[in-house]
Structure formats: C-alpha cells, structure tokens
CSV table of C-alpha atoms in Angstrom, one decimal:
chain,number,residue,atom,x,y,z
A,1150,MET,CA,-62.2,-78.2,-37.5
A,1151,TYR,CA,-59.2,-80.4,-37.4
A,1152,LYS,CA,-59.1,-84.1,-38.0
A,1153,GLU,CA,-59.5,-86.2,-34.8
A,1154,ILE,CA,-56.2,-87.5,-33.5
A,1155,LYS,CA,-55.6,-91.3,-33.2
A,1156,PHE,CA,-53.9,-92.7,-30.2
A,1157,ILE,CA,-51.3,-95.5,-30.1
A,1158,SER,CA,-49.7,-97.2,-27.1
A,1159,ALA,CA,-46.4,-96.0,-25.7
A,1160,GLU,CA,-44.8,-99.3,-26.7
A,1161,GLU,CA,-45.8,-98.7,-30.3
A,1162,ALA,CA,-44.7,-95.1,-30.2
A,1163,VAL,CA,-41.1,-95.8,-29.0
A,1164,LYS,CA,-40.7,-98.3,-31.8
A,1165,HIS,CA,-40.0,-95.2,-34.0
A,1166,VAL,CA,-36.7,-94.7,-32.1
A,1167,LYS,CA,-33.7,-96.2,-33.9
A,1168,SER,CA,-30.2,-97.0,-32.6
A,1169,GLY,CA,-28.0,-93.9,-32.9
A,1170,ASP,CA,-30.9,-91.4,-32.6
A,1171,HIS,CA,-30.8,-88.2,-30.7
A,1172,ILE,CA,-33.9,-87.8,-28.5
A,1173,HIS,CA,-35.3,-84.6,-26.7
A,1174,PHE,CA,-37.5,-84.9,-23.7
A,1175,SER,CA,-39.7,-82.1,-22.6
A,1176,SER,CA,-38.6,-80.6,-19.3
A,1177,VAL,CA,-39.4,-80.3,-15.6
A,1178,ALA,CA,-43.0,-81.5,-14.8
A,1179,SER,CA,-43.6,-82.3,-18.5
A,1180,ALA,CA,-41.1,-85.1,-18.7
A,1181,PRO,CA,-43.0,-87.8,-20.7
A,1182,LYS,CA,-42.7,-90.6,-18.1
A,1183,ILE,CA,-44.8,-93.1,-19.9
A,1184,LEU,CA,-42.6,-92.9,-23.0
A,1185,ILE,CA,-39.4,-92.9,-20.9
A,1186,ASP,CA,-40.5,-96.2,-19.3
A,1187,ALA,CA,-41.4,-97.8,-22.6
A,1188,LEU,CA,-38.1,-96.6,-24.1
A,1189,CYS,CA,-36.2,-98.2,-21.2
A,1190,LYS,CA,-38.0,-101.5,-21.8
A,1191,ARG,CA,-36.7,-101.5,-25.3
A,1192,GLY,CA,-33.2,-100.9,-23.8
A,1193,ASP,CA,-33.7,-103.8,-21.4
A,1194,ALA,CA,-34.7,-106.0,-24.3
A,1195,GLY,CA,-31.4,-105.1,-26.1
A,1196,GLU,CA,-33.2,-103.5,-29.1
A,1197,LEU,CA,-31.3,-100.2,-29.0
A,1198,LYS,CA,-27.8,-98.9,-28.8
A,1199,ASP,CA,-26.0,-95.6,-28.8
A,1200,VAL,CA,-29.2,-93.5,-28.3
A,1201,LYS,CA,-28.4,-90.0,-27.0
A,1202,ILE,CA,-30.9,-88.2,-24.8
A,1203,HIS,CA,-31.1,-84.5,-24.2
A,1204,HIS,CA,-33.2,-82.3,-22.0
A,1205,LEU,CA,-33.1,-79.5,-19.4
A,1206,HIS,CA,-33.9,-80.4,-15.8
A,1207,THR,CA,-36.6,-82.9,-15.3
A,1208,GLU,CA,-38.7,-83.9,-12.2
A,1209,GLY,CA,-39.0,-87.6,-11.4
A,1210,PRO,CA,-36.8,-90.6,-12.1
A,1211,ALA,CA,-34.3,-90.6,-14.9
A,1212,PRO,CA,-33.6,-94.4,-15.3
A,1213,TYR,CA,-31.9,-94.0,-18.7
A,1214,THR,CA,-28.8,-92.6,-17.0
A,1215,ASP,CA,-28.2,-95.8,-14.9
A,1216,ALA,CA,-25.0,-97.7,-15.4
A,1217,LYS,CA,-26.9,-100.7,-16.8
A,1218,TYR,CA,-27.8,-98.8,-19.9
A,1219,GLU,CA,-24.1,-98.0,-20.8
A,1220,GLY,CA,-23.8,-98.4,-24.5
A,1221,ILE,CA,-27.6,-98.2,-24.9
A,1222,PHE,CA,-28.5,-94.7,-23.7
A,1223,PHE,CA,-26.1,-91.8,-23.2
A,1224,HIS,CA,-27.7,-88.8,-21.5
A,1225,GLN,CA,-26.2,-85.4,-22.4
A,1226,ALA,CA,-27.9,-82.8,-20.2
A,1227,PHE,CA,-28.3,-79.1,-20.8
A,1228,PHE,CA,-28.5,-78.8,-17.0
A,1229,VAL,CA,-27.5,-81.3,-14.3
A,1230,GLY,CA,-30.6,-81.8,-12.1
A,1231,GLY,CA,-30.7,-83.8,-8.9
A,1232,ASN,CA,-32.2,-86.9,-10.6
A,1233,VAL,CA,-29.1,-87.3,-13.0
A,1234,ARG,CA,-26.4,-85.7,-10.8
A,1235,LYS,CA,-24.9,-88.9,-9.4
A,1236,ASN,CA,-24.7,-90.6,-12.8
A,1237,VAL,CA,-23.2,-87.5,-14.5
A,1238,GLN,CA,-20.5,-87.3,-11.8
A,1239,ALA,CA,-19.8,-91.0,-12.3
A,1240,GLY,CA,-19.5,-90.6,-16.0
A,1241,TYR,CA,-22.5,-92.7,-17.1
A,1242,ALA,CA,-24.2,-89.5,-18.2
A,1243,ASP,CA,-22.8,-86.2,-19.4
A,1244,TYR,CA,-23.4,-82.4,-19.6
A,1245,ILE,CA,-23.4,-79.9,-22.5
A,1246,PRO,CA,-22.3,-76.5,-21.2
A,1247,VAL,CA,-24.6,-74.0,-22.8
A,1248,PHE,CA,-26.4,-70.7,-21.9
A,1249,LEU,CA,-30.0,-71.5,-21.3
A,1250,SER,CA,-30.9,-68.9,-24.0
A,1251,GLU,CA,-28.9,-70.9,-26.6
A,1252,THR,CA,-30.4,-74.4,-25.8
A,1253,GLN,CA,-32.9,-73.8,-28.6
A,1254,LYS,CA,-30.1,-72.6,-30.9
A,1255,LEU,CA,-28.4,-76.0,-30.5
A,1256,TYR,CA,-31.3,-77.5,-32.4
A,1257,ARG,CA,-32.2,-74.7,-34.8
A,1258,SER,CA,-28.6,-74.2,-35.9
A,1259,GLY,CA,-28.0,-77.9,-36.5
A,1260,ALA,CA,-25.2,-78.0,-33.9
A,1261,LEU,CA,-27.2,-80.8,-32.2
A,1262,PRO,CA,-29.4,-83.2,-34.1
A,1263,CYS,CA,-32.9,-84.0,-33.0
A,1264,ASP,CA,-34.3,-87.2,-34.5
A,1265,VAL,CA,-37.2,-87.7,-32.0
A,1266,ALA,CA,-38.9,-85.2,-29.7
A,1267,MET,CA,-40.9,-86.8,-26.9
A,1268,ILE,CA,-43.2,-84.2,-25.3
A,1269,GLN,CA,-46.3,-83.9,-23.1
A,1270,VAL,CA,-49.2,-81.7,-24.1
A,1271,SER,CA,-52.8,-80.7,-23.2
A,1272,PRO,CA,-55.8,-82.2,-25.0
A,1273,PRO,CA,-56.5,-80.4,-28.3
A,1274,ASP,CA,-58.9,-77.5,-28.3
A,1275,LYS,CA,-61.7,-77.0,-30.9
A,1276,HIS,CA,-59.2,-75.3,-33.2
A,1277,GLY,CA,-56.8,-78.2,-33.2
A,1278,PHE,CA,-54.2,-76.7,-30.9
A,1279,VAL,CA,-52.5,-78.3,-27.9
A,1280,SER,CA,-50.4,-76.6,-25.3
A,1281,LEU,CA,-46.9,-77.5,-24.1
A,1282,GLY,CA,-48.0,-76.5,-20.6
A,1283,THR,CA,-45.1,-76.2,-18.3
A,1284,SER,CA,-42.2,-76.8,-20.8
A,1285,VAL,CA,-41.7,-74.5,-23.8
A,1286,ASP,CA,-37.9,-73.8,-23.2
A,1287,ALA,CA,-35.9,-75.7,-25.9
A,1288,THR,CA,-38.8,-78.1,-26.5
A,1289,LEU,CA,-40.4,-75.9,-29.1
A,1290,ALA,CA,-37.2,-75.8,-31.1
A,1291,ALA,CA,-36.9,-79.6,-30.8
A,1292,ILE,CA,-40.4,-80.1,-32.1
A,1293,GLU,CA,-39.6,-77.8,-35.1
A,1294,CYS,CA,-36.4,-79.7,-35.9
A,1295,ALA,CA,-37.2,-83.3,-35.1
A,1296,LYS,CA,-37.8,-85.9,-37.8
A,1297,THR,CA,-40.5,-87.5,-35.5
A,1298,VAL,CA,-42.6,-85.9,-32.7
A,1299,ILE,CA,-44.3,-88.1,-30.2
A,1300,ALA,CA,-46.7,-86.4,-27.8
A,1301,VAL,CA,-48.3,-87.7,-24.6
A,1302,VAL,CA,-51.8,-86.1,-24.4
A,1303,ASN,CA,-52.6,-85.6,-20.7
A,1304,ARG,CA,-55.6,-83.7,-19.4
A,1305,HIS,CA,-53.6,-82.6,-16.4
A,1306,VAL,CA,-51.2,-80.6,-18.6
A,1307,PRO,CA,-52.3,-76.9,-18.1
A,1308,ARG,CA,-53.4,-75.1,-21.2
A,1309,SER,CA,-50.7,-72.4,-21.0
A,1310,LEU,CA,-50.7,-69.6,-23.7
A,1311,GLY,CA,-48.0,-67.8,-25.7
A,1312,ASP,CA,-45.5,-69.9,-27.6
A,1313,ALA,CA,-46.8,-73.0,-25.8
A,1314,MET,CA,-49.7,-73.3,-28.2
A,1315,ILE,CA,-48.9,-75.5,-31.2
A,1316,PRO,CA,-51.1,-77.1,-33.9
A,1317,VAL,CA,-51.6,-80.9,-33.7
A,1318,ASN,CA,-50.2,-81.2,-37.3
A,1319,MET,CA,-46.7,-80.6,-35.8
A,1320,ILE,CA,-47.1,-84.0,-34.0
A,1321,ASP,CA,-46.7,-87.4,-35.7
A,1322,TYR,CA,-47.9,-89.8,-33.0
A,1323,PHE,CA,-50.1,-89.5,-30.0
A,1324,VAL,CA,-50.1,-91.5,-26.7
A,1325,GLU,CA,-52.8,-91.0,-24.1
A,1326,CYS,CA,-51.9,-90.7,-20.4
A,1327,ASP,CA,-53.9,-89.5,-17.3
A,1328,SER,CA,-51.2,-89.3,-14.7
A,1329,MET,CA,-50.7,-86.1,-12.5
A,1330,LEU,CA,-47.8,-83.9,-13.3
A,1331,GLU,CA,-44.7,-84.3,-11.1
A,1332,PRO,CA,-44.8,-81.5,-8.5
A,1333,ALA,CA,-41.6,-79.8,-7.3
A,1334,HIS,CA,-41.0,-79.7,-3.6
A,1335,PHE,CA,-39.3,-76.7,-2.0
A,1336,SER,CA,-38.3,-76.6,1.7
A,1337,GLU,CA,-39.3,-73.7,3.9
A,1338,PRO,CA,-36.6,-71.0,4.0
A,1339,SER,CA,-34.2,-71.3,6.9
A,1340,GLU,CA,-33.3,-68.4,9.2
A,1341,ILE,CA,-30.2,-67.7,7.1
A,1342,GLU,CA,-32.2,-67.9,3.8
A,1343,THR,CA,-34.8,-65.5,5.3
A,1344,ALA,CA,-32.1,-63.0,6.2
A,1345,ILE,CA,-30.7,-63.2,2.6
A,1346,GLY,CA,-34.3,-62.7,1.4
A,1347,LYS,CA,-34.6,-59.6,3.4
A,1348,ASN,CA,-31.3,-58.2,2.1
A,1349,CYS,CA,-32.3,-58.9,-1.5
A,1350,ALA,CA,-35.8,-57.5,-1.0
A,1351,ALA,CA,-34.3,-54.2,0.2
A,1352,LEU,CA,-32.7,-53.8,-3.2
A,1353,ILE,CA,-36.0,-54.3,-5.1
A,1354,GLU,CA,-37.7,-51.1,-6.1
A,1355,ASP,CA,-41.4,-50.6,-6.8
A,1356,GLY,CA,-42.1,-51.2,-10.5
A,1357,ALA,CA,-39.2,-53.6,-10.9
A,1358,THR,CA,-39.3,-56.6,-13.3
A,1359,LEU,CA,-38.2,-59.8,-11.5
A,1360,GLN,CA,-36.2,-62.8,-12.4
A,1361,MET,CA,-35.4,-65.4,-9.8
A,1362,GLY,CA,-33.8,-68.8,-10.0
A,1363,ILE,CA,-34.9,-72.0,-8.2
A,1364,GLY,CA,-35.0,-72.8,-4.5
A,1365,ALA,CA,-35.5,-71.5,-1.0
A,1366,ILE,CA,-33.8,-68.1,-1.5
A,1367,PRO,CA,-36.1,-66.9,-4.3
A,1368,ASN,CA,-39.1,-68.0,-2.1
A,1369,ALA,CA,-37.6,-66.1,0.8
A,1370,VAL,CA,-37.2,-63.0,-1.3
A,1371,LEU,CA,-40.8,-63.2,-2.6
A,1372,ALA,CA,-42.1,-63.5,1.0
A,1373,GLN,CA,-40.7,-60.1,1.8
A,1374,LEU,CA,-42.3,-58.2,-1.1
A,1375,GLY,CA,-45.9,-57.9,0.1
A,1376,ASN,CA,-45.8,-54.2,0.5
A,1377,HIS,CA,-44.2,-53.5,-2.9
A,1378,LYS,CA,-46.1,-52.0,-5.8
A,1379,ASN,CA,-46.4,-52.8,-9.6
A,1380,LEU,CA,-43.9,-55.6,-9.8
A,1381,GLY,CA,-43.5,-57.5,-13.1
A,1382,ILE,CA,-42.2,-61.0,-14.0
A,1383,HIS,CA,-39.9,-61.7,-16.9
A,1384,THR,CA,-38.0,-64.9,-16.0
A,1385,GLU,CA,-37.0,-68.3,-17.1
A,1386,MET,CA,-39.1,-70.0,-14.5
A,1387,PHE,CA,-41.3,-69.3,-11.5
A,1388,ALA,CA,-43.0,-71.3,-8.8
A,1389,ASP,CA,-45.6,-71.0,-6.1
A,1390,GLY,CA,-43.9,-68.0,-4.4
A,1391,VAL,CA,-45.3,-65.6,-6.9
A,1392,LEU,CA,-49.0,-66.6,-6.4
A,1393,PRO,CA,-49.8,-64.7,-3.2
A,1394,LEU,CA,-48.2,-61.6,-4.7
A,1395,VAL,CA,-50.4,-61.9,-7.8
A,1396,GLU,CA,-53.5,-62.3,-5.6
A,1397,LYS,CA,-52.6,-59.2,-3.6
A,1398,GLY,CA,-52.0,-57.2,-6.8
A,1399,VAL,CA,-48.3,-56.6,-6.0
A,1400,ILE,CA,-47.3,-58.5,-9.2
A,1401,ASN,CA,-49.3,-56.9,-12.1
A,1402,GLY,CA,-46.7,-56.0,-14.7
A,1403,ALA,CA,-48.1,-52.4,-14.9
A,1404,ASP,CA,-44.7,-50.8,-15.3
A,1405,LYS,CA,-43.3,-53.2,-17.8
A,1406,VAL,CA,-42.4,-51.7,-21.2
A,1407,ILE,CA,-42.7,-55.0,-23.2
A,1408,ASP,CA,-45.3,-57.7,-22.4
A,1409,LYS,CA,-47.1,-55.1,-20.2
A,1410,GLY,CA,-49.4,-56.8,-17.7
A,1411,LYS,CA,-48.0,-60.3,-18.5
A,1412,MET,CA,-45.9,-62.7,-16.6
A,1413,VAL,CA,-43.4,-64.1,-19.0
A,1414,SER,CA,-41.7,-67.5,-18.4
A,1415,THR,CA,-40.3,-70.4,-20.3
A,1416,PHE,CA,-40.8,-73.3,-17.9
A,1417,LEU,CA,-42.4,-74.0,-14.5
A,1418,MET,CA,-41.6,-75.9,-11.4
A,1419,GLY,CA,-44.1,-76.0,-8.6
A,1420,SER,CA,-47.2,-77.5,-7.0
A,1421,GLN,CA,-50.4,-78.4,-8.7
A,1422,GLU,CA,-51.7,-75.0,-7.5
A,1423,CYS,CA,-49.0,-73.4,-9.7
A,1424,TYR,CA,-49.9,-75.5,-12.7
A,1425,ASP,CA,-53.6,-74.7,-12.2
A,1426,PHE,CA,-52.7,-71.0,-12.1
A,1427,ILE,CA,-51.3,-70.9,-15.6
A,1428,ASP,CA,-54.1,-72.9,-17.1
A,1429,ASP,CA,-55.9,-70.8,-19.7
A,1430,ASN,CA,-54.5,-67.7,-17.9
A,1431,PRO,CA,-54.0,-64.7,-20.3
A,1432,MET,CA,-51.8,-63.0,-17.7
A,1433,VAL,CA,-49.1,-65.7,-18.3
A,1434,ALA,CA,-47.1,-66.0,-21.5
A,1435,MET,CA,-45.1,-69.2,-21.7
A,1436,MET,CA,-42.5,-68.3,-24.3
A,1437,ASP,CA,-39.5,-69.8,-26.3
A,1438,VAL,CA,-36.3,-69.7,-24.2
A,1439,GLY,CA,-34.7,-67.7,-27.1
A,1440,TYR,CA,-37.0,-64.9,-26.2
A,1441,THR,CA,-37.3,-65.1,-22.4
A,1442,ASN,CA,-33.5,-65.4,-21.9
A,1443,ASP,CA,-32.2,-63.0,-24.6
A,1444,PRO,CA,-30.3,-60.3,-22.6
A,1445,TYR,CA,-31.3,-57.6,-25.1
A,1446,VAL,CA,-35.0,-58.5,-24.7
A,1447,ILE,CA,-34.6,-58.7,-21.0
A,1448,ALA,CA,-33.0,-55.2,-21.0
A,1449,LYS,CA,-36.0,-53.6,-22.7
A,1450,ASN,CA,-37.9,-53.5,-19.4
A,1451,PRO,CA,-36.7,-51.0,-16.7
A,1452,LYS,CA,-35.5,-51.9,-13.3
A,1453,VAL,CA,-35.0,-55.6,-14.2
A,1454,THR,CA,-33.8,-57.2,-10.9
A,1455,ALA,CA,-32.2,-60.6,-11.4
A,1456,ILE,CA,-31.5,-62.8,-8.4
A,1457,ASN,CA,-29.4,-65.9,-8.8
A,1458,SER,CA,-27.5,-68.2,-6.5
A,1459,ALA,CA,-24.0,-69.6,-6.4
A,1460,LEU,CA,-21.9,-72.4,-5.0
A,1461,GLN,CA,-18.8,-70.4,-4.3
A,1462,VAL,CA,-17.3,-66.9,-5.0
A,1463,ASP,CA,-13.7,-65.9,-4.8
A,1464,ILE,CA,-12.5,-62.6,-3.4
A,1465,THR,CA,-12.2,-61.0,-6.8
A,1466,GLY,CA,-15.9,-61.7,-7.6
A,1467,GLN,CA,-15.6,-64.9,-9.8
A,1468,VAL,CA,-18.8,-66.8,-9.3
A,1469,CYS,CA,-18.9,-70.6,-9.5
A,1470,ALA,CA,-22.5,-71.9,-9.9
A,1471,ASP,CA,-22.3,-75.2,-11.8
A,1472,SER,CA,-19.7,-77.4,-10.1
A,1473,LEU,CA,-18.2,-78.4,-6.7
A,1474,GLY,CA,-14.6,-78.4,-7.8
A,1475,THR,CA,-14.4,-80.9,-10.7
A,1476,LYS,CA,-17.8,-82.4,-9.8
A,1477,PHE,CA,-20.7,-81.0,-11.9
A,1478,TYR,CA,-23.6,-80.1,-9.7
A,1479,SER,CA,-26.0,-78.1,-11.9
A,1480,GLY,CA,-25.3,-76.0,-15.0
A,1481,VAL,CA,-24.8,-72.6,-16.5
A,1482,GLY,CA,-28.6,-72.2,-16.8
A,1483,GLY,CA,-29.9,-68.7,-17.3
A,1484,GLN,CA,-27.6,-67.0,-14.8
A,1485,ILE,CA,-25.5,-65.1,-17.3
A,1486,ASP,CA,-28.5,-64.3,-19.6
A,1487,PHE,CA,-30.2,-62.5,-16.8
A,1488,ILE,CA,-27.2,-61.0,-15.0
A,1489,TYR,CA,-26.2,-59.4,-18.3
A,1490,GLY,CA,-29.7,-58.5,-19.2
A,1491,ALA,CA,-30.4,-56.8,-15.8
A,1492,SER,CA,-27.1,-54.9,-16.0
A,1493,LEU,CA,-28.2,-53.5,-19.4
A,1494,SER,CA,-31.7,-52.6,-18.1
A,1495,LYS,CA,-32.3,-48.9,-17.1
A,1496,GLY,CA,-32.2,-48.9,-13.3
A,1497,GLY,CA,-31.6,-52.7,-13.4
A,1498,LYS,CA,-29.8,-54.7,-10.7
A,1499,ALA,CA,-28.0,-58.0,-11.1
A,1500,ILE,CA,-27.7,-59.9,-7.8
A,1501,ILE,CA,-25.9,-63.0,-6.8
A,1502,ALA,CA,-27.2,-64.3,-3.4
A,1503,MET,CA,-26.0,-67.2,-1.3
A,1504,PRO,CA,-25.4,-68.2,2.3
A,1505,SER,CA,-21.9,-67.3,3.6
A,1506,ILE,CA,-21.1,-70.8,4.7
A,1507,THR,CA,-22.0,-74.4,3.8
A,1508,ASN,CA,-24.0,-76.7,6.1
A,1509,LYS,CA,-20.6,-78.1,7.1
A,1510,GLY,CA,-19.3,-74.7,8.2
A,1511,VAL,CA,-17.0,-74.1,5.2
A,1512,SER,CA,-16.9,-70.5,3.9
A,1513,LYS,CA,-18.5,-70.1,0.4
A,1514,ILE,CA,-16.5,-67.0,-0.1
A,1515,ALA,CA,-12.9,-68.2,-0.8
A,1516,GLY,CA,-9.5,-66.7,-1.4
A,1517,ILE,CA,-9.4,-68.8,-4.6
A,1518,LEU,CA,-12.0,-71.1,-6.1
A,1519,THR,CA,-11.7,-74.8,-5.5
A,1520,PRO,CA,-9.4,-76.3,-8.2
A,1521,GLY,CA,-11.6,-77.4,-11.1
A,1522,ALA,CA,-14.5,-75.1,-10.2
A,1523,GLY,CA,-16.2,-73.5,-13.2
A,1524,VAL,CA,-16.7,-69.7,-13.5
A,1525,VAL,CA,-20.3,-69.0,-14.6
A,1526,THR,CA,-20.6,-65.3,-13.8
A,1527,THR,CA,-17.2,-63.7,-14.4
A,1528,ARG,CA,-15.7,-61.0,-12.3
A,1529,ASN,CA,-16.6,-58.6,-15.2
A,1530,HIS,CA,-20.3,-59.4,-15.0
A,1531,ILE,CA,-20.9,-59.4,-11.2
A,1532,HIS,CA,-22.6,-56.4,-9.7
A,1533,TRP,CA,-24.5,-56.9,-6.4
A,1534,PHE,CA,-23.5,-59.7,-4.0
A,1535,VAL,CA,-25.7,-60.7,-1.0
A,1536,THR,CA,-25.3,-63.0,2.0
A,1537,GLU,CA,-27.1,-63.1,5.3
A,1538,TYR,CA,-24.6,-60.5,6.5
A,1539,GLY,CA,-25.5,-57.8,4.0
A,1540,ALA,CA,-25.3,-56.6,0.4
A,1541,VAL,CA,-22.3,-55.1,-1.5
A,1542,ASN,CA,-22.1,-53.6,-5.0
A,1543,LEU,CA,-18.9,-54.7,-6.7
A,1544,TYR,CA,-19.5,-52.9,-10.0
A,1545,GLY,CA,-16.7,-50.4,-10.7
A,1546,LYS,CA,-14.6,-51.6,-7.8
A,1547,SER,CA,-11.0,-52.7,-8.0
A,1548,LEU,CA,-9.8,-56.2,-7.1
A,1549,GLN,CA,-8.6,-55.0,-3.7
A,1550,GLU,CA,-11.8,-53.0,-3.0
A,1551,ARG,CA,-13.8,-56.1,-4.0
A,1552,ALA,CA,-11.9,-58.3,-1.6
A,1553,LYS,CA,-12.7,-55.8,1.3
A,1554,LEU,CA,-16.4,-55.7,0.4
A,1555,LEU,CA,-16.8,-59.4,0.0
A,1556,ILE,CA,-15.0,-60.2,3.3
A,1557,SER,CA,-17.2,-57.7,5.1
A,1558,ILE,CA,-20.3,-59.9,4.4
A,1559,ALA,CA,-18.5,-63.3,4.8
A,1560,HIS,CA,-19.2,-65.4,7.8
A,1561,PRO,CA,-17.3,-63.9,10.8
A,1562,SER,CA,-15.5,-67.2,11.4
A,1563,ALA,CA,-13.9,-66.9,7.9
A,1564,ARG,CA,-13.0,-63.2,7.8
A,1565,GLU,CA,-9.6,-63.3,9.3
A,1566,GLU,CA,-8.4,-66.1,7.0
A,1567,LEU,CA,-9.9,-64.4,4.0
A,1568,ASP,CA,-8.2,-61.1,5.0
A,1569,LYS,CA,-4.9,-63.0,5.2
A,1570,ALA,CA,-5.4,-64.5,1.8
A,1571,ALA,CA,-6.1,-61.1,0.3
A,1572,PHE,CA,-3.0,-59.6,1.9
A,1573,GLU,CA,-0.9,-62.5,0.4
A,1574,ARG,CA,-2.5,-62.0,-3.0
A,1575,PHE,CA,-2.4,-58.2,-3.2
A,1576,GLY,CA,0.6,-57.2,-1.1
A,1577,PRO,CA,1.1,-54.8,1.8
A,1578,HIS,CA,-0.9,-52.0,0.1
A,1579,TYR,CA,-4.1,-54.0,0.5
A,1580,HIS,CA,-4.4,-52.9,4.2
A,1581,TYR,CA,-4.6,-49.3,3.1
A,1582,ILE,CA,-7.6,-49.8,0.8
A,1583,GLY,CA,-10.6,-48.1,2.4
C-alpha cells in the first residue's frame, strides 16, 4: 500500500512557482484549469514576472497569453491552437517549431528547462498509481524532468493505460478538483469534406493501420470505413469517429505487427463518450509521444495509412500546414512524423487531404506558396494528395508531371490560372507533358 496523499489548495500549490520559471501544462482536455486560474491571480497581484509557459494544444481558455500579462507570463507553444492563435499572431505569445515526436526530447535533452509541471490525473488506485488520462504526449517527459510536479486529482480523468500510468511518488503536491473535462467540438462534415472522405477511404486497404489528424476530414474518412476489415490504430490522437468502428469490429488491430490488438495514441480530443471509452480499457495504450510518433516505430506496422491536412500546396508539392503567409495558424504537429513513417511502412500510404478552395473561393493549390508560408511537408516527402475532385500520387513524378496532376484535382475555377502559372514556370515544354 502507498501512503495516502494530502491535498492542498490551488492557491497554495502555485506559490511554488517563482519568477523566471518554465512551466509545462498537460494538454488538450487535461489542461489543469484550476491551477491556471490560481496562477493568473498571482500574476494579477504582481507577484511574478518572466514566467514561461509551454504546452501542446489545450482546450478551454488560455488567459495567460493575454496582453495584460506582458512581462509576467510568456507562452511559448509547441502547437498554436485556436485558444492562443490571436495572441501568438499579435506577438503576446510565441511558438516553438518542433516535430511532435521531439516535444518530449526538448525536456529530456535539456534544450528546454522544466521547473514546474502542472498536470491533471485520475485518483490513485490501490497500488498508488494515477493515470495521465487524455494527455501523455510530452507531459510524461515534463514530469520526469521537472523540479516540482503539481497534480490536479480529478475523478473525471479516465484511467487510461500504457505510459499514462505513473506512481504518486513522482508528484510533489496534490490539488483536488471535480470539474468535467473540457470536450472538443467537431462540426459535421460538409458536402466537400464528405467527398474528400470518400476519396481517402478508397485508398485505405483492409488490414491498414490508421493515423489521422484533427477535424472534419478525418471524421468524414472514418464514416466511410464501415465495410472495411481488420483496421488498426497507431496515431498521435483520435476522437469520437473511431468509436462506431470499434463497436462494429472494423477496428480491431488484428493485422498489426506491433501492439497487436491495441489502439495506440498519445493524446485525445473528443466528447465525454470518447473519454469514457479509454477508461480502464486494455484495448487502448496511451503512450509517450517519443514512441507514438517515431517514424521508425510507425513503419513497423504494414499498410500504415496516414491522413493529414494542409492550408496550402504549391504546384510542385510543397505543403504549408502551419501558417497563413506569415501568420502562424497551427504548427508542425505530427504531420512529418507520420508522413515519413507511412512512406517507410510496407504497403503504406502517406496522404495529404484538403478542400480545393477556401470558404472565400480562393484556390488552396497555388502556383507558389503565399510569401512567408512555412513548408511542413516538403516536396520530397509528399506522396498522395487528395481533394474533393480526386486523388493523385506524386511520388516519383517530376515537377512538371506533379503540376499536371495537382491541377487536375484543383477547383475548376482555378485550373486555367494554375496551368498558366505552370507554363510560365516550366517553359513551353510543359504542355507536352502527358
């Protein structure tokens, strides 16, 4: 038996933060809101300065990025989520470009200090272990490296298994909270997104191991997979879209080579139903991001099919997924980890999928990327590219061949202009490319 834990108030707990400290918050639904609020009160009282805050995407408010905390808190995100985007773009918060697989390495290598880790965990079991629930990712590394670990113990945190299970002796201070986890809300796929989902689903073979990013397109893809067989999951995150496929037996991991029969992930975004699904579920392994997103681990399973989205693609296959011109919109995330891992997998398919035009009618396939746009997936990494107008494989294709293929699935209103841009770029021989 372990020694019973003693709780202190959130206000007492955050007194262990000093000016100049680096703080890590657990991610997504596990953001420790009660500690964040108490920390901001110390900021309001003028008790702190130059505190740096790090985390992946979090659900819910992120008040520490507000302009009023300039000089007090400085947020340096590993991923720019919607709750911090405006303040990152305004310069009151910042972004650290990093592969998702290496977020844990920032802490473990000492490249980034971690003075205080603020996390949210399940109540301890009879053996003295708590679970990190929906956020293992880089949080486990932060716990290992932090000088001080403060945990919010919350009965609503699911008892997820795998690397999520840690002993209470890794935690210094405990705060009790009973609030529900923040759910993620996804819109129903539009007609365009459904068409993209169908085009992606046509590329997925029985026995494939899936990775999908966040949003309506992954959900649209999953909705088309009801007649598939023996699909597996090895991903950075999943949400509610997988649950009906698990219930039908479509997702069972039977053909996986590693983690056979298990759904492997590192964080979750979804509804309460999704959080309940992983609770004490031996089918789900919540693992360190250094494992889930290692391309060489990913590649051990056959037919890995990775589907990720983009903001813009040029006619040579350069993929911008983190910025709109010079304005940062999201981050590198795990896109390259899985694009590369899938391309190394036997029978694997690396897919970039996006609508052909924006909501304002601007083509997302461009002659050249918008000045300042960041290339996440290089033209060397890209394989399959999908829009609502079809799917093309760019692997092994020359620049001029790529332009022809990409233009063929661009929005019809943009094809003539893109064809002209390709002709100006590649010269008169371009028109003779088949």
